[in-house]
Coordinates of C-alpha atoms and ligand atoms in Angstrom, one line a residue:
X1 CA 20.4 93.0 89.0
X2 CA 23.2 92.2 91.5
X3 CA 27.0 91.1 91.1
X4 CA 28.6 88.8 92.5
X5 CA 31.8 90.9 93.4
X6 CA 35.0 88.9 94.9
X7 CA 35.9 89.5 98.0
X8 CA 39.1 91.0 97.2
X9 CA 37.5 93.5 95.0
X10 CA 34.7 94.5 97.3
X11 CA 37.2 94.9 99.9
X12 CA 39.2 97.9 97.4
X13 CA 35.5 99.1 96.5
X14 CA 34.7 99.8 100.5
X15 CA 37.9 101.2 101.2
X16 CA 38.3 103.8 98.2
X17 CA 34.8 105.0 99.4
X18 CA 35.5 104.6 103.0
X19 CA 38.2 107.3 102.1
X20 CA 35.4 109.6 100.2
X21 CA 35.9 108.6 96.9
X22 CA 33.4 106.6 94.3
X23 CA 34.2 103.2 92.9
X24 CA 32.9 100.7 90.2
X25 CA 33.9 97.5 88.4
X26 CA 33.6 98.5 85.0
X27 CA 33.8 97.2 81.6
X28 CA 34.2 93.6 80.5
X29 CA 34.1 91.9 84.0
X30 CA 30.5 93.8 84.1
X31 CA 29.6 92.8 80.7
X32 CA 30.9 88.9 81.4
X33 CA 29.0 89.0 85.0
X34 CA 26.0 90.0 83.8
X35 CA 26.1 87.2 80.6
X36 CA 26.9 84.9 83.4
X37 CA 30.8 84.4 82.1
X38 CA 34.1 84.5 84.5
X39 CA 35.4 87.6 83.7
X40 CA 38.7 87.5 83.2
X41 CA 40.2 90.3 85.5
X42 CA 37.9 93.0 87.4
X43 CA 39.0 96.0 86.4
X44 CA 37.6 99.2 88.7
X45 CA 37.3 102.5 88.0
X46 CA 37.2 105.3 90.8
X47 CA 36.9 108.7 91.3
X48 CA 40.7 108.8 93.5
X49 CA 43.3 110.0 92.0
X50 CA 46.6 107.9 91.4
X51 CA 48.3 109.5 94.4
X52 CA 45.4 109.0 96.6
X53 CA 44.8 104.9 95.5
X54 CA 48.6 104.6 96.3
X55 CA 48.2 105.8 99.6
X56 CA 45.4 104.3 100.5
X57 CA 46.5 100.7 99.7
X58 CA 50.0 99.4 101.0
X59 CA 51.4 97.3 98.0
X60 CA 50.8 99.0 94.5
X61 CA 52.3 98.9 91.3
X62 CA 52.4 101.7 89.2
X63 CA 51.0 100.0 86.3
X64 CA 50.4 102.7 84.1
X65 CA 50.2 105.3 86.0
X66 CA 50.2 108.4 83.5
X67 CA 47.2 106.7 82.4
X68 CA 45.8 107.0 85.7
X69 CA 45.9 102.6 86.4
X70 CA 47.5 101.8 89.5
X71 CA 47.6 97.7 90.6
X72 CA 46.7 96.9 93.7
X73 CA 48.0 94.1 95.4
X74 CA 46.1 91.8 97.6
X75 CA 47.8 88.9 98.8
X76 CA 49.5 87.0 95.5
X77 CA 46.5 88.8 93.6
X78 CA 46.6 92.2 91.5
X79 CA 44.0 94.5 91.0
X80 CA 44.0 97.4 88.2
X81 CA 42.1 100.5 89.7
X82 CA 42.2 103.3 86.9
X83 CA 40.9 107.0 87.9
X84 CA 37.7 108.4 86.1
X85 CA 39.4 109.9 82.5
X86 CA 38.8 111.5 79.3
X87 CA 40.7 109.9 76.5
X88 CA 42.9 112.6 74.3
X89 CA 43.6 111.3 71.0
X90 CA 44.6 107.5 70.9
X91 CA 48.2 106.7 68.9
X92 CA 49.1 103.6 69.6
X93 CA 45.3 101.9 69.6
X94 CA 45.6 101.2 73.3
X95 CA 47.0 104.2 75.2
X96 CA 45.5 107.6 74.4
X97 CA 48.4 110.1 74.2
X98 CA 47.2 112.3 76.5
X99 CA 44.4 111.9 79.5
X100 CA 43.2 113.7 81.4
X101 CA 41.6 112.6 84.7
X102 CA 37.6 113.5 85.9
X103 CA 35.7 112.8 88.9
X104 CA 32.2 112.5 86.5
X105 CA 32.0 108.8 85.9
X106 CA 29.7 109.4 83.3
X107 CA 32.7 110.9 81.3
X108 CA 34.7 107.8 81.8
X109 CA 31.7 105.7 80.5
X110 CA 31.9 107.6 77.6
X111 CA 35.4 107.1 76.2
X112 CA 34.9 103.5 76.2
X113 CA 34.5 101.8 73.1
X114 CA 31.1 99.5 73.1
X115 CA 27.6 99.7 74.9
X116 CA 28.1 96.4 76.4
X117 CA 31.6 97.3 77.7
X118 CA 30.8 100.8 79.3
X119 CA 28.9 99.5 82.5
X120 CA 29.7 100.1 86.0
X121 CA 29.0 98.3 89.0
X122 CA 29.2 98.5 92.9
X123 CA 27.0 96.9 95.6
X124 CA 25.7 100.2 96.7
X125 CA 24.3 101.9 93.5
X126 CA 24.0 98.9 91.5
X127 CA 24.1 99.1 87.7
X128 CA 25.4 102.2 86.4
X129 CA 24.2 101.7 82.8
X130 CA 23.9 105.2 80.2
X131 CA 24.0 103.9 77.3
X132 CA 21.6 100.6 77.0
X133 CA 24.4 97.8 77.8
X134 CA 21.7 96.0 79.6
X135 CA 19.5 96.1 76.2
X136 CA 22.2 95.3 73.6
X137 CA 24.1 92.5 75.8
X138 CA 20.2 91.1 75.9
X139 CA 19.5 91.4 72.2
X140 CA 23.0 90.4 71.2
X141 CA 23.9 94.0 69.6
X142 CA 28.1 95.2 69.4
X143 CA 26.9 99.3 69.2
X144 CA 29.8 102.2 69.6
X145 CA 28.8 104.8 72.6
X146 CA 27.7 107.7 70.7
X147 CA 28.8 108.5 67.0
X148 CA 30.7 105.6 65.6
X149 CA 32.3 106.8 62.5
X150 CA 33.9 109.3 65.2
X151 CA 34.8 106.6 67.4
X152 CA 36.7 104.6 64.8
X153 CA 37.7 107.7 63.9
X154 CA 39.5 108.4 67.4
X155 CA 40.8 104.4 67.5
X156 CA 40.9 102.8 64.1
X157 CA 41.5 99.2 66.3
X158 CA 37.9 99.5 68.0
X159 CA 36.5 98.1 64.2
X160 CA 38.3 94.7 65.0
X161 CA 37.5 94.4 68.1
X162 CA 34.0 95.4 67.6
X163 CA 33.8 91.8 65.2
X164 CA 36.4 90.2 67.8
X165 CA 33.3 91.1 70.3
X166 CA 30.7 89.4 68.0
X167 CA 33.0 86.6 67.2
X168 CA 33.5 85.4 70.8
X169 CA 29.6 86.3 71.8
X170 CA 28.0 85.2 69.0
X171 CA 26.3 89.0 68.2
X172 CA 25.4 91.1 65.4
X173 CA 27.2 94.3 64.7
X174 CA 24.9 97.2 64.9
X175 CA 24.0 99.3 61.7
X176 CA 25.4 102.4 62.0
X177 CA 28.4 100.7 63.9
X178 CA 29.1 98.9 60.5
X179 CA 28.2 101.4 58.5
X180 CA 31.8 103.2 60.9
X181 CA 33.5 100.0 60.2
X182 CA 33.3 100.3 56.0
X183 CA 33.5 103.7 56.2
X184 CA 37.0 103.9 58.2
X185 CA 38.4 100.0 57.5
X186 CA 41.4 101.5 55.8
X187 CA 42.5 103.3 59.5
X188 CA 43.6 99.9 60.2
X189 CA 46.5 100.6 58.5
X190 CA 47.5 102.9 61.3
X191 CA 47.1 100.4 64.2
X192 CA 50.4 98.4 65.0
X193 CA 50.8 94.8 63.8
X194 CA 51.2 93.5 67.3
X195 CA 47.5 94.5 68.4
X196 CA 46.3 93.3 65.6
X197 CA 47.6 90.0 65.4
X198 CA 45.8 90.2 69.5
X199 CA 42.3 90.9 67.9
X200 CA 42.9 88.6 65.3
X201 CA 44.0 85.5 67.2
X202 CA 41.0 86.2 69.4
X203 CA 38.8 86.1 67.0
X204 CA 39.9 83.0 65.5
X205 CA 39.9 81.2 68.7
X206 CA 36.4 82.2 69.7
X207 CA 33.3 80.2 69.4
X208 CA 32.0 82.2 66.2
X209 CA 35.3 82.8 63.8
X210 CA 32.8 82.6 61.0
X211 CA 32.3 85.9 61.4
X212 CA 35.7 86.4 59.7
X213 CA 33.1 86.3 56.6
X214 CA 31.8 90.0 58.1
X215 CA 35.1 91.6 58.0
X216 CA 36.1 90.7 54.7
X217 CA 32.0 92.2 53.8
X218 CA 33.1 95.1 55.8
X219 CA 36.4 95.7 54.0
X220 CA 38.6 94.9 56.8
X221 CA 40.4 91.8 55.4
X222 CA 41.2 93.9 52.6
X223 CA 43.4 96.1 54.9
X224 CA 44.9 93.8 57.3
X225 CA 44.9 90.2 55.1
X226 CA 44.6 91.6 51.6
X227 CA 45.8 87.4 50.6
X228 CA 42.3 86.3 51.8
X229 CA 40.6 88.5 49.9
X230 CA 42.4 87.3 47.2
X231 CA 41.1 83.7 47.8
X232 CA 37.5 84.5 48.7
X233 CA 35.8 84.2 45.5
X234 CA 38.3 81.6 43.8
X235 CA 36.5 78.6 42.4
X236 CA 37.5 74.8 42.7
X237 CA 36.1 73.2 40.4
X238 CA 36.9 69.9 41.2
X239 CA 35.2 66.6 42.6
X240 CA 36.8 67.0 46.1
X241 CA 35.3 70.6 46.8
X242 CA 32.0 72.3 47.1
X243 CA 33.0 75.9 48.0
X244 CA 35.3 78.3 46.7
X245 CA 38.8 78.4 48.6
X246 CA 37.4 81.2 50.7
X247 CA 34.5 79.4 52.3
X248 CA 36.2 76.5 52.3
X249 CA 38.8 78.1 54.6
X250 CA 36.6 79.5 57.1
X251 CA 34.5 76.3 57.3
X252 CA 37.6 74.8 57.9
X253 CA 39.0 77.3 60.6
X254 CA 35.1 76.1 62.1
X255 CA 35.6 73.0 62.5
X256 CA 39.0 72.6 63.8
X257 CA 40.0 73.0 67.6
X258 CA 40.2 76.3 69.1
X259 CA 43.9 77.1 69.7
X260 CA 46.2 79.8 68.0
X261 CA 48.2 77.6 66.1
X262 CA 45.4 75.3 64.5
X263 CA 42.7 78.2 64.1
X264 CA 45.9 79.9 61.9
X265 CA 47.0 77.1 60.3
X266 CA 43.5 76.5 59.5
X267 CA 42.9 80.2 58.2
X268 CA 46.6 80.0 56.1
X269 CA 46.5 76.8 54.9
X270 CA 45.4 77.6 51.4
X271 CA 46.3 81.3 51.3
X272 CA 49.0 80.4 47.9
X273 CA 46.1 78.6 45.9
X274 CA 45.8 81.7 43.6
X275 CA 49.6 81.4 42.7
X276 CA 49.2 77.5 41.8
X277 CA 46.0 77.8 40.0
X278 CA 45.9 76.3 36.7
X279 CA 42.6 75.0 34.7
X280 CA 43.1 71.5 32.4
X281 CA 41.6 70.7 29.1
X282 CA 38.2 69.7 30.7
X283 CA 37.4 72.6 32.7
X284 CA 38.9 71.2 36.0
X285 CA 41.0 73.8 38.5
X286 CA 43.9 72.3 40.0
X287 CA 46.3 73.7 42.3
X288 CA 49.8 72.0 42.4
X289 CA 52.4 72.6 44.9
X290 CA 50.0 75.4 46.8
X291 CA 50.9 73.4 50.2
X292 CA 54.7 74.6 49.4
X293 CA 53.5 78.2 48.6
X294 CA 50.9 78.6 51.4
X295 CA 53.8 77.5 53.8
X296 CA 55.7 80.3 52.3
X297 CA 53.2 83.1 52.1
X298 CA 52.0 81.9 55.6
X299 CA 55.4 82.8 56.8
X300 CA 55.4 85.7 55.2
X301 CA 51.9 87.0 56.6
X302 CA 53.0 85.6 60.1
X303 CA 56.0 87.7 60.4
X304 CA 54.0 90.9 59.3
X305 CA 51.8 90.0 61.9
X306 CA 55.0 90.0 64.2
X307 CA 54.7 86.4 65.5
X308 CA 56.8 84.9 67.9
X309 CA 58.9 82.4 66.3
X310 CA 57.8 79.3 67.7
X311 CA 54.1 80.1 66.5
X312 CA 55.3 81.1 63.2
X313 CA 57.4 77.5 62.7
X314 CA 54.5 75.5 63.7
X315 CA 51.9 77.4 61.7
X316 CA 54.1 77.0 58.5
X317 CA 55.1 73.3 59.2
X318 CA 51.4 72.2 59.2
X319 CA 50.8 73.7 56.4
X320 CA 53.7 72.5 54.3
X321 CA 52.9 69.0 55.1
X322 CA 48.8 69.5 55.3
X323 CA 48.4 67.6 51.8
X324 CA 50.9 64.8 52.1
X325 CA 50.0 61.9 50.6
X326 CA 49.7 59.4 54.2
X327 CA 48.3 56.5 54.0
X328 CA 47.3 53.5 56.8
X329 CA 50.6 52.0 55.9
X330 CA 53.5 52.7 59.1
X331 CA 56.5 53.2 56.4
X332 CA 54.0 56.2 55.2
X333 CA 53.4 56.9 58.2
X334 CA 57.3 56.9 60.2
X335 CA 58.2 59.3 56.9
X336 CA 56.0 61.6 57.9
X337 CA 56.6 62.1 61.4
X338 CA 60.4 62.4 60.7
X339 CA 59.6 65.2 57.7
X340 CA 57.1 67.0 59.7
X341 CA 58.3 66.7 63.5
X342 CA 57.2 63.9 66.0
X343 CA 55.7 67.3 67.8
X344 CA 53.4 68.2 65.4
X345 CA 52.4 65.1 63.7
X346 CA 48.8 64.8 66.1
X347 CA 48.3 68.0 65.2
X348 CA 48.9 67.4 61.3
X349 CA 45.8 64.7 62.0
X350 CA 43.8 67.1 63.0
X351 CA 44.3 69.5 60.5
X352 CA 43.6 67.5 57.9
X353 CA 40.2 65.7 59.5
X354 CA 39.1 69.9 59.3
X355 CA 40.5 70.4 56.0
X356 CA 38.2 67.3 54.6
X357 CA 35.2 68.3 56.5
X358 CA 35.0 71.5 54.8
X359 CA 35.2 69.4 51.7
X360 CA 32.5 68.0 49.1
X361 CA 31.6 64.5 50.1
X362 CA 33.5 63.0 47.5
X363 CA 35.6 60.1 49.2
X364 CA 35.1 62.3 52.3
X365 CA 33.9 59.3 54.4
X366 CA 36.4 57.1 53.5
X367 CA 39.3 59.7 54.2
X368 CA 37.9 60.4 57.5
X369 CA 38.2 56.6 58.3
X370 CA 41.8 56.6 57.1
X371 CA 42.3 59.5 59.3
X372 CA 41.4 57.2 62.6
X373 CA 43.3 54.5 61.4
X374 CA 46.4 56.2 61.0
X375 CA 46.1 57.8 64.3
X376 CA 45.8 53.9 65.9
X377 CA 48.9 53.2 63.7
X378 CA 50.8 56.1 64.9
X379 CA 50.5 55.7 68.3
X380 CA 51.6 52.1 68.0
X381 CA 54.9 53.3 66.1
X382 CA 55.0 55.5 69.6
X383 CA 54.7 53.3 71.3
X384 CA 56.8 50.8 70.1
X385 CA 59.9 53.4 70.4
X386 CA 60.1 52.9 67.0
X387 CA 63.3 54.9 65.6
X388 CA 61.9 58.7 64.1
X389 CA 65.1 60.9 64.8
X390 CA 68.5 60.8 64.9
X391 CA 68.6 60.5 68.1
X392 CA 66.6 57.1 68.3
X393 CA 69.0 56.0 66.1
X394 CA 71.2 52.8 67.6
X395 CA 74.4 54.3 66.0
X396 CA 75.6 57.9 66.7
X397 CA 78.4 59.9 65.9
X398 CA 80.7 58.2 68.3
X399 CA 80.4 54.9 67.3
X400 CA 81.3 56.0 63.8
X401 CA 84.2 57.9 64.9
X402 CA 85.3 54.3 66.8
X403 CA 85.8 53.2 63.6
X404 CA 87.5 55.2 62.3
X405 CA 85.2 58.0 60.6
X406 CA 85.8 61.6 61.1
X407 CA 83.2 64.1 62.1
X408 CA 82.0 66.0 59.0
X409 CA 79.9 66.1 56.1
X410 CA 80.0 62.4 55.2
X411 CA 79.5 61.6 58.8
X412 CA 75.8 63.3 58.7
X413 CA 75.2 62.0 55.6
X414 CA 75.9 58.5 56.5
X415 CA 73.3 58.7 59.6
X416 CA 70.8 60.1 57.6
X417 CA 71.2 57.1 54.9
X418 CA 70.9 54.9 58.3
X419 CA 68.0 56.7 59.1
X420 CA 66.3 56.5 56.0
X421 CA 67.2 53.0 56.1
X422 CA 65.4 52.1 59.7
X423 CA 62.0 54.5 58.7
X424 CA 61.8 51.9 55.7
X425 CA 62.8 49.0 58.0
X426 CA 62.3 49.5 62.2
X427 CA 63.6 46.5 63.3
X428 CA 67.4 47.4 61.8
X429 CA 67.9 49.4 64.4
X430 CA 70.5 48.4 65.9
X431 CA 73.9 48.9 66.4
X432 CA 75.3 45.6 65.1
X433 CA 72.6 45.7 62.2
X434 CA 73.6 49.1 60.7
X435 CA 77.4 49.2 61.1
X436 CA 77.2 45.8 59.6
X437 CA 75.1 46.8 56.6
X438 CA 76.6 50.7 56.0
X439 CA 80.3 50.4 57.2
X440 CA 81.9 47.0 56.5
Ligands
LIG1 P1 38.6 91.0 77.3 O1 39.6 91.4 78.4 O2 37.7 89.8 77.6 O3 39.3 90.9 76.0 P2 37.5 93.6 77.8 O4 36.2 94.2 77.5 O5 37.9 93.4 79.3 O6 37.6 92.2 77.1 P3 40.0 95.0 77.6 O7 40.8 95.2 76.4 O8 40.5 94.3 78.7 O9 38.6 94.4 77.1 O10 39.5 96.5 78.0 C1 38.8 96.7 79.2 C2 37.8 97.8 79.0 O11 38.4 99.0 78.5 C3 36.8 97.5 77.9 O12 35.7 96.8 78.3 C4 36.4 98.9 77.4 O13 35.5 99.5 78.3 C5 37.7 99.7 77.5 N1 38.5 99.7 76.3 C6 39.5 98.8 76.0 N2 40.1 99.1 74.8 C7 39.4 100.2 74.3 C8 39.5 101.0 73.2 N3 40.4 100.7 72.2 N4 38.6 102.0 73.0 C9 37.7 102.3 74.0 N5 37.6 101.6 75.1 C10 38.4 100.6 75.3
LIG2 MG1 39.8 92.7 80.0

């Protein structure tokens, strides 16, 4: 079967072997070519040592070059070319700590983690396939090259990516591949949070993040997000739920929009139901104040995860506010944009549309309506310019001081009671209106 290789890539294959060396695209941009996805970069592999791919091409970058990558730039565009190596033992989950370079391609193939990802390409020889990629990316198989208990062995972070891989191609893991994955689930502990939060976030945001269900099976959870093992099997037994807060939370992450902050929001948003769990006199589980405590233990787990900030505020904020009480009434509704952040308050919608979908259909269709309703109410308080923030306000701090208040405390707190005021009552904002009514 043939590639269709860019130009700008079939232009560094001809050259390396114009100079005597050998030459492939290898690894995911094979795989995605041949499943008929963009690949994301091309990544090629050759036989030329560092030295010789820098003096071959005119603008490189030494990428990583004691790893034997060097980018080659063409125009605006970069290419990573990597010699032929054998992996030493892997510390860091990304970088082997030693490697040592080989001009056997076949020994290249080898270190890589998954059938499907150790394929090489180049329009001369064609497929270079030694360990059934072609057969496993046609069944739909995620299989270790060679022994995988000694793979995961050598890089505890191939066992997420291995379900990151069946998560964003809709595949099955391989037997003995899993059977590697239960075994040696508790090497995770090794990897760094930072890769793993990379796995993670990509397996959320793929098309299958129901496969989050394998790796808490497979005992990965348990290593990395201990707190949703913890919720799998809890019970709700209550007329608003069907599943137990562990399904329910993945059906959730299902059904809400693919991006990092909603797919972890989504996964989080229940995470401190075990904390608030408490069973009445009829046999009913309720679970008071768990928005509160999932805000909290979100932040917790998102900071582990070393986060950047920005994610981590917006993760936590959706979930504090994922259960508040809105209704199609624009006083409600004003309130909640000013608690939660104008920013995030579409977002809050959509959370909770995937948060009652995952639900029992108890009142289900009627909350759903409310949900569309409130939207169309929102986005007429938006467009109205109806006052959210203190800075919509019609009075700020220089007005007061005008008349004679000072800047301090009672300052703040006497915007904020203006504030409060106009979210009750929009059309008292203004100037006139409020001095009239708070200062006189
Ligand atoms: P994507 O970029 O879409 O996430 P990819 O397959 O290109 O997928 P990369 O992380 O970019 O994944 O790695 C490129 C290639 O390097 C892989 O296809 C695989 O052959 C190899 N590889 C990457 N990480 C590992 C690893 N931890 N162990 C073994 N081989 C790896
Ligand atoms: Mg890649």
């Amino acid at each position: 079967m043939d590639i269709c290789v860019p130009e700008k890539v079939a232009y560094i294959i001809k050259k390396l072997e114009q100079e005597g060396h050998e030459a492939y695209i290898v690894g995911g941009c094979v795989r995605d070519a041949l499943l008929k996805r963009e690949p994301e970069d091309w990544d090629i592999t050759t036989s030329a040592s560092p030295f010789q791919v820098k003096k071959i091409f005119r603008r490189t970058i030494d990428t990583g070059i004691q790893h034997g990558t060097v980018t080659v730039m063409l125009e605006k565009d970069g290419f990573e070319v990597t010699t032929y190596r054998i992996d030493g033992a892997y510390e860091d989950g990304r970088h082997p700590s030693s490697v040592q370079f080989t001009s056997n391609l076949k020994e290249d193939l080898k270190r890589r983690d998954f059938t499907i990802n150790a394929m090489a390409y180049n329009p001369k020889t064609g497929i270079v396939d030694l360990f059934g990629g072609q057969d496993d990316l046609k069944a739909g198989i995620i299989r270790c090259v060679g022994n995988a208990a000694e793979r995961f062995t050598e890089d505890a972070l191939r066992i997420l990516r291995a379900i990151r891989f069946a998560s964003q191609l809709g595949f099955q893991i391989e037997e003995q591949t899993q059977q590697g994955i239960r075994t040696l689930a508790s090497n995770l502990s090794k990897v760094s949070q930072e890769r793993i939060q990379v796995e993670m976030t990509k397996l959320l945001v793929s098309p299958h993040p129901e496969q989050l269900r394998i790796a808490y099976e497979l005992g990965v959870t348990a290593v990395i997000l201990p707190e949703l093992d913890a919720i799998m099997p809890l019970k709700q037994n209550n007329p608003y739920h069907c599943y137990t807060v562990g399904n329910h939370t993945i059906a959730m992450v299902e059904q809400i929009r693919a991006t990092k902050v909603l797919r972890w929001t989504a996964l989080l948003h229940d995470i401190g139901k075990l904390q608030t769990h408490k069973i009445d006199e009829n046999g009913q589980d309720h679970f008071y104040g768990h928005a509160e405590k999932s805000a909290v233990q979100a932040k917790q787990i998102l900071r582990r995860f070393k986060f950047d900030n920005d994610t981590i505020d917006k993760v936590s904020r959706l979930i504090l506010y994922h259960a508040y009480h809105l209704r199609r009434d624009k006083k409600i509704i004003r309130r909640c944009m000013n608690k939660i952040g104008v920013d995030l308050f579409e977002d809050l919608l959509e959370v909770m549309r995937a948060d009652t979908m995952a639900k029992s259909n108890y009142q289900q269709q009627e909350w759903l309506e409310d949900i569309i309703e409130i939207k169309k109410l929102y986005e007429e308080i938006v467009a109205d310019h109806e006052c959210i923030t203190l800075k919509q306000l019609d009075v700020n701090g220089q007005d007061l001081i005008q008349i004679g208040i000072l800047p301090g405390k009672q300052m703040g707190e006497l915007l904020n009671k203006m504030l409060d005021y106009v979210l009750e009552h929009p059309e008292a904002n203004r100037k006139e209106v409020l001095l009239d009514k708070f200062c006189s």
